[in-house]
Amino acid sequence: MRNFIQPGDSITIEAPAALESGEGLLVGQLFGVAATKVASGATVALSTAGVFDLPKEATTDTFSLGDPVEWDAVNKRVIALDSGHKIGVATGAAVATAGTVSVRLTA
């Protein structure tokens, strides 16, 4: 195919803010996990596929296998899907006191 660009499991973008390796980022409808630590404006590869342990609210939120999740960009954490953009589904249970939830990213 002459029009093929890349598989899409990772997208390289200019970071709109400083990012830590493993930090989630939502840009419009594109969500990914930063592969490296970068400064704002630097080029970063975002993983857009796979399963990642992502931070969640560690006092109230609970998740079960298959629960849809969205990204709270202000607090940089996963929350239950409400009215935002679905970034994936929980791949296991996460109790209220857990600091992370495993998420399979979806396009």
PDB file of C-alpha atoms in Angstrom:
ATOM      1  CA  MET A   1       0.000   0.000   0.000  1.00  0.00           C
ATOM      2  CA  ARG A   2       1.440   3.300  -1.007  1.00  0.00           C
ATOM      3  CA  ASN A   3      -0.756   5.266   1.398  1.00  0.00           C
ATOM      4  CA  PHE A   4       0.222   3.357   4.583  1.00  0.00           C
ATOM      5  CA  ILE A   5       1.892   5.610   7.165  1.00  0.00           C
ATOM      6  CA  GLN A   6       2.373   3.552  10.351  1.00  0.00           C
ATOM      7  CA  PRO A   7       0.646   0.878  12.477  1.00  0.00           C
ATOM      8  CA  GLY A   8      -0.699   3.471  14.947  1.00  0.00           C
ATOM      9  CA  ASP A   9       0.215   1.706  18.199  1.00  0.00           C
ATOM     10  CA  SER A  10       2.363   4.748  18.912  1.00  0.00           C
ATOM     11  CA  ILE A  11       1.890   8.306  17.684  1.00  0.00           C
ATOM     12  CA  THR A  12       4.650  10.919  17.845  1.00  0.00           C
ATOM     13  CA  ILE A  13       3.443  14.406  18.766  1.00  0.00           C
ATOM     14  CA  GLU A  14       4.707  17.678  20.196  1.00  0.00           C
ATOM     15  CA  ALA A  15       3.973  17.541  23.930  1.00  0.00           C
ATOM     16  CA  PRO A  16       1.523  20.299  24.901  1.00  0.00           C
ATOM     17  CA  ALA A  17       2.883  20.152  28.479  1.00  0.00           C
ATOM     18  CA  ALA A  18       5.721  18.532  30.400  1.00  0.00           C
ATOM     19  CA  LEU A  19       5.112  14.793  30.769  1.00  0.00           C
ATOM     20  CA  GLU A  20       6.529  11.987  32.878  1.00  0.00           C
ATOM     21  CA  SER A  21       7.170   8.564  31.392  1.00  0.00           C
ATOM     22  CA  GLY A  22       3.965   6.542  31.786  1.00  0.00           C
ATOM     23  CA  GLU A  23       1.740   9.613  32.192  1.00  0.00           C
ATOM     24  CA  GLY A  24      -1.550   9.714  30.328  1.00  0.00           C
ATOM     25  CA  LEU A  25      -2.378  12.525  27.928  1.00  0.00           C
ATOM     26  CA  LEU A  26      -5.625  13.389  26.186  1.00  0.00           C
ATOM     27  CA  VAL A  27      -5.375  15.692  23.165  1.00  0.00           C
ATOM     28  CA  GLY A  28      -8.790  16.231  21.631  1.00  0.00           C
ATOM     29  CA  GLN A  29     -10.055  12.671  21.120  1.00  0.00           C
ATOM     30  CA  LEU A  30      -6.549  11.113  21.079  1.00  0.00           C
ATOM     31  CA  PHE A  31      -5.424   9.452  24.317  1.00  0.00           C
ATOM     32  CA  GLY A  32      -2.033   7.920  24.853  1.00  0.00           C
ATOM     33  CA  VAL A  33       0.600   7.124  27.451  1.00  0.00           C
ATOM     34  CA  ALA A  34       3.927   8.967  27.244  1.00  0.00           C
ATOM     35  CA  ALA A  35       6.851   6.664  26.470  1.00  0.00           C
ATOM     36  CA  THR A  36       9.440   9.039  27.964  1.00  0.00           C
ATOM     37  CA  LYS A  37       9.790  12.067  30.203  1.00  0.00           C
ATOM     38  CA  VAL A  38       9.725  15.249  28.099  1.00  0.00           C
ATOM     39  CA  ALA A  39       9.486  19.007  28.465  1.00  0.00           C
ATOM     40  CA  SER A  40       6.605  20.978  27.018  1.00  0.00           C
ATOM     41  CA  GLY A  41       7.066  21.365  23.268  1.00  0.00           C
ATOM     42  CA  ALA A  42       9.393  18.373  22.944  1.00  0.00           C
ATOM     43  CA  THR A  43       8.585  15.433  20.716  1.00  0.00           C
ATOM     44  CA  VAL A  44       7.088  12.456  22.552  1.00  0.00           C
ATOM     45  CA  ALA A  45       5.833   9.039  21.493  1.00  0.00           C
ATOM     46  CA  LEU A  46       2.377   8.241  22.885  1.00  0.00           C
ATOM     47  CA  SER A  47       1.394   4.597  23.151  1.00  0.00           C
ATOM     48  CA  THR A  48      -2.189   4.404  21.923  1.00  0.00           C
ATOM     49  CA  ALA A  49      -2.702   0.655  22.320  1.00  0.00           C
ATOM     50  CA  GLY A  50      -2.021  -1.871  25.048  1.00  0.00           C
ATOM     51  CA  VAL A  51      -2.788  -2.336  28.734  1.00  0.00           C
ATOM     52  CA  PHE A  52      -1.442   0.145  31.274  1.00  0.00           C
ATOM     53  CA  ASP A  53      -1.718   0.662  35.025  1.00  0.00           C
ATOM     54  CA  LEU A  54      -3.057   4.187  35.282  1.00  0.00           C
ATOM     55  CA  PRO A  55      -3.714   6.325  38.367  1.00  0.00           C
ATOM     56  CA  LYS A  56      -7.208   6.580  39.813  1.00  0.00           C
ATOM     57  CA  GLU A  57      -8.850   8.317  42.761  1.00  0.00           C
ATOM     58  CA  ALA A  58      -7.665   6.203  45.691  1.00  0.00           C
ATOM     59  CA  THR A  59     -10.536   6.715  48.132  1.00  0.00           C
ATOM     60  CA  THR A  60     -13.812   6.253  46.288  1.00  0.00           C
ATOM     61  CA  ASP A  61     -13.639   4.994  42.696  1.00  0.00           C
ATOM     62  CA  THR A  62     -14.075   1.261  42.100  1.00  0.00           C
ATOM     63  CA  PHE A  63     -13.836  -0.636  38.831  1.00  0.00           C
ATOM     64  CA  SER A  64     -14.791  -4.110  37.644  1.00  0.00           C
ATOM     65  CA  LEU A  65     -13.509  -6.040  34.639  1.00  0.00           C
ATOM     66  CA  GLY A  66     -14.856  -4.433  31.472  1.00  0.00           C
ATOM     67  CA  ASP A  67     -15.948  -1.123  32.998  1.00  0.00           C
ATOM     68  CA  PRO A  68     -15.517   1.738  30.516  1.00  0.00           C
ATOM     69  CA  VAL A  69     -13.237   4.551  31.668  1.00  0.00           C
ATOM     70  CA  GLU A  70     -12.415   8.115  30.705  1.00  0.00           C
ATOM     71  CA  TRP A  71      -9.482  10.402  31.514  1.00  0.00           C
ATOM     72  CA  ASP A  72      -9.741  13.286  33.989  1.00  0.00           C
ATOM     73  CA  ALA A  73      -7.213  15.634  32.373  1.00  0.00           C
ATOM     74  CA  VAL A  74      -7.310  18.117  35.257  1.00  0.00           C
ATOM     75  CA  ASN A  75      -6.389  15.564  37.930  1.00  0.00           C
ATOM     76  CA  LYS A  76      -4.504  13.248  35.549  1.00  0.00           C
ATOM     77  CA  ARG A  77      -6.356  10.070  36.458  1.00  0.00           C
ATOM     78  CA  VAL A  78      -8.886   7.507  35.264  1.00  0.00           C
ATOM     79  CA  ILE A  79     -12.526   7.972  36.220  1.00  0.00           C
ATOM     80  CA  ALA A  80     -15.703   6.043  35.450  1.00  0.00           C
ATOM     81  CA  LEU A  81     -17.111   6.873  32.023  1.00  0.00           C
ATOM     82  CA  ASP A  82     -19.696   9.612  32.403  1.00  0.00           C
ATOM     83  CA  SER A  83     -19.947  12.225  29.682  1.00  0.00           C
ATOM     84  CA  GLY A  84     -16.336  12.354  28.500  1.00  0.00           C
ATOM     85  CA  HIS A  85     -14.287  10.499  25.912  1.00  0.00           C
ATOM     86  CA  LYS A  86     -13.881   6.746  26.528  1.00  0.00           C
ATOM     87  CA  ILE A  87     -10.173   5.875  26.611  1.00  0.00           C
ATOM     88  CA  GLY A  88     -10.560   2.169  27.320  1.00  0.00           C
ATOM     89  CA  VAL A  89     -11.882  -0.501  29.655  1.00  0.00           C
ATOM     90  CA  ALA A  90     -10.719  -1.849  33.003  1.00  0.00           C
ATOM     91  CA  THR A  91      -8.971  -5.209  32.606  1.00  0.00           C
ATOM     92  CA  GLY A  92      -9.535  -6.176  36.211  1.00  0.00           C
ATOM     93  CA  ALA A  93     -11.085  -5.085  39.451  1.00  0.00           C
ATOM     94  CA  ALA A  94      -9.791  -2.078  41.376  1.00  0.00           C
ATOM     95  CA  VAL A  95     -11.068  -1.478  44.894  1.00  0.00           C
ATOM     96  CA  ALA A  96     -11.715   2.000  46.258  1.00  0.00           C
ATOM     97  CA  THR A  97      -8.372   2.161  48.080  1.00  0.00           C
ATOM     98  CA  ALA A  98      -6.290   1.116  45.043  1.00  0.00           C
ATOM     99  CA  GLY A  99      -4.148   3.852  43.550  1.00  0.00           C
ATOM    100  CA  THR A 100      -4.257   2.433  40.022  1.00  0.00           C
ATOM    101  CA  VAL A 101      -6.483   0.519  37.642  1.00  0.00           C
ATOM    102  CA  SER A 102      -5.323  -1.585  34.678  1.00  0.00           C
ATOM    103  CA  VAL A 103      -6.803  -0.200  31.455  1.00  0.00           C
ATOM    104  CA  ARG A 104      -6.824  -1.580  27.922  1.00  0.00           C
ATOM    105  CA  LEU A 105      -6.663   1.446  25.655  1.00  0.00           C
ATOM    106  CA  THR A 106      -9.164   1.706  22.833  1.00  0.00           C
ATOM    107  CA  ALA A 107      -9.185   3.958  19.823  1.00  0.00           C
TER     108      ALA A 107
END
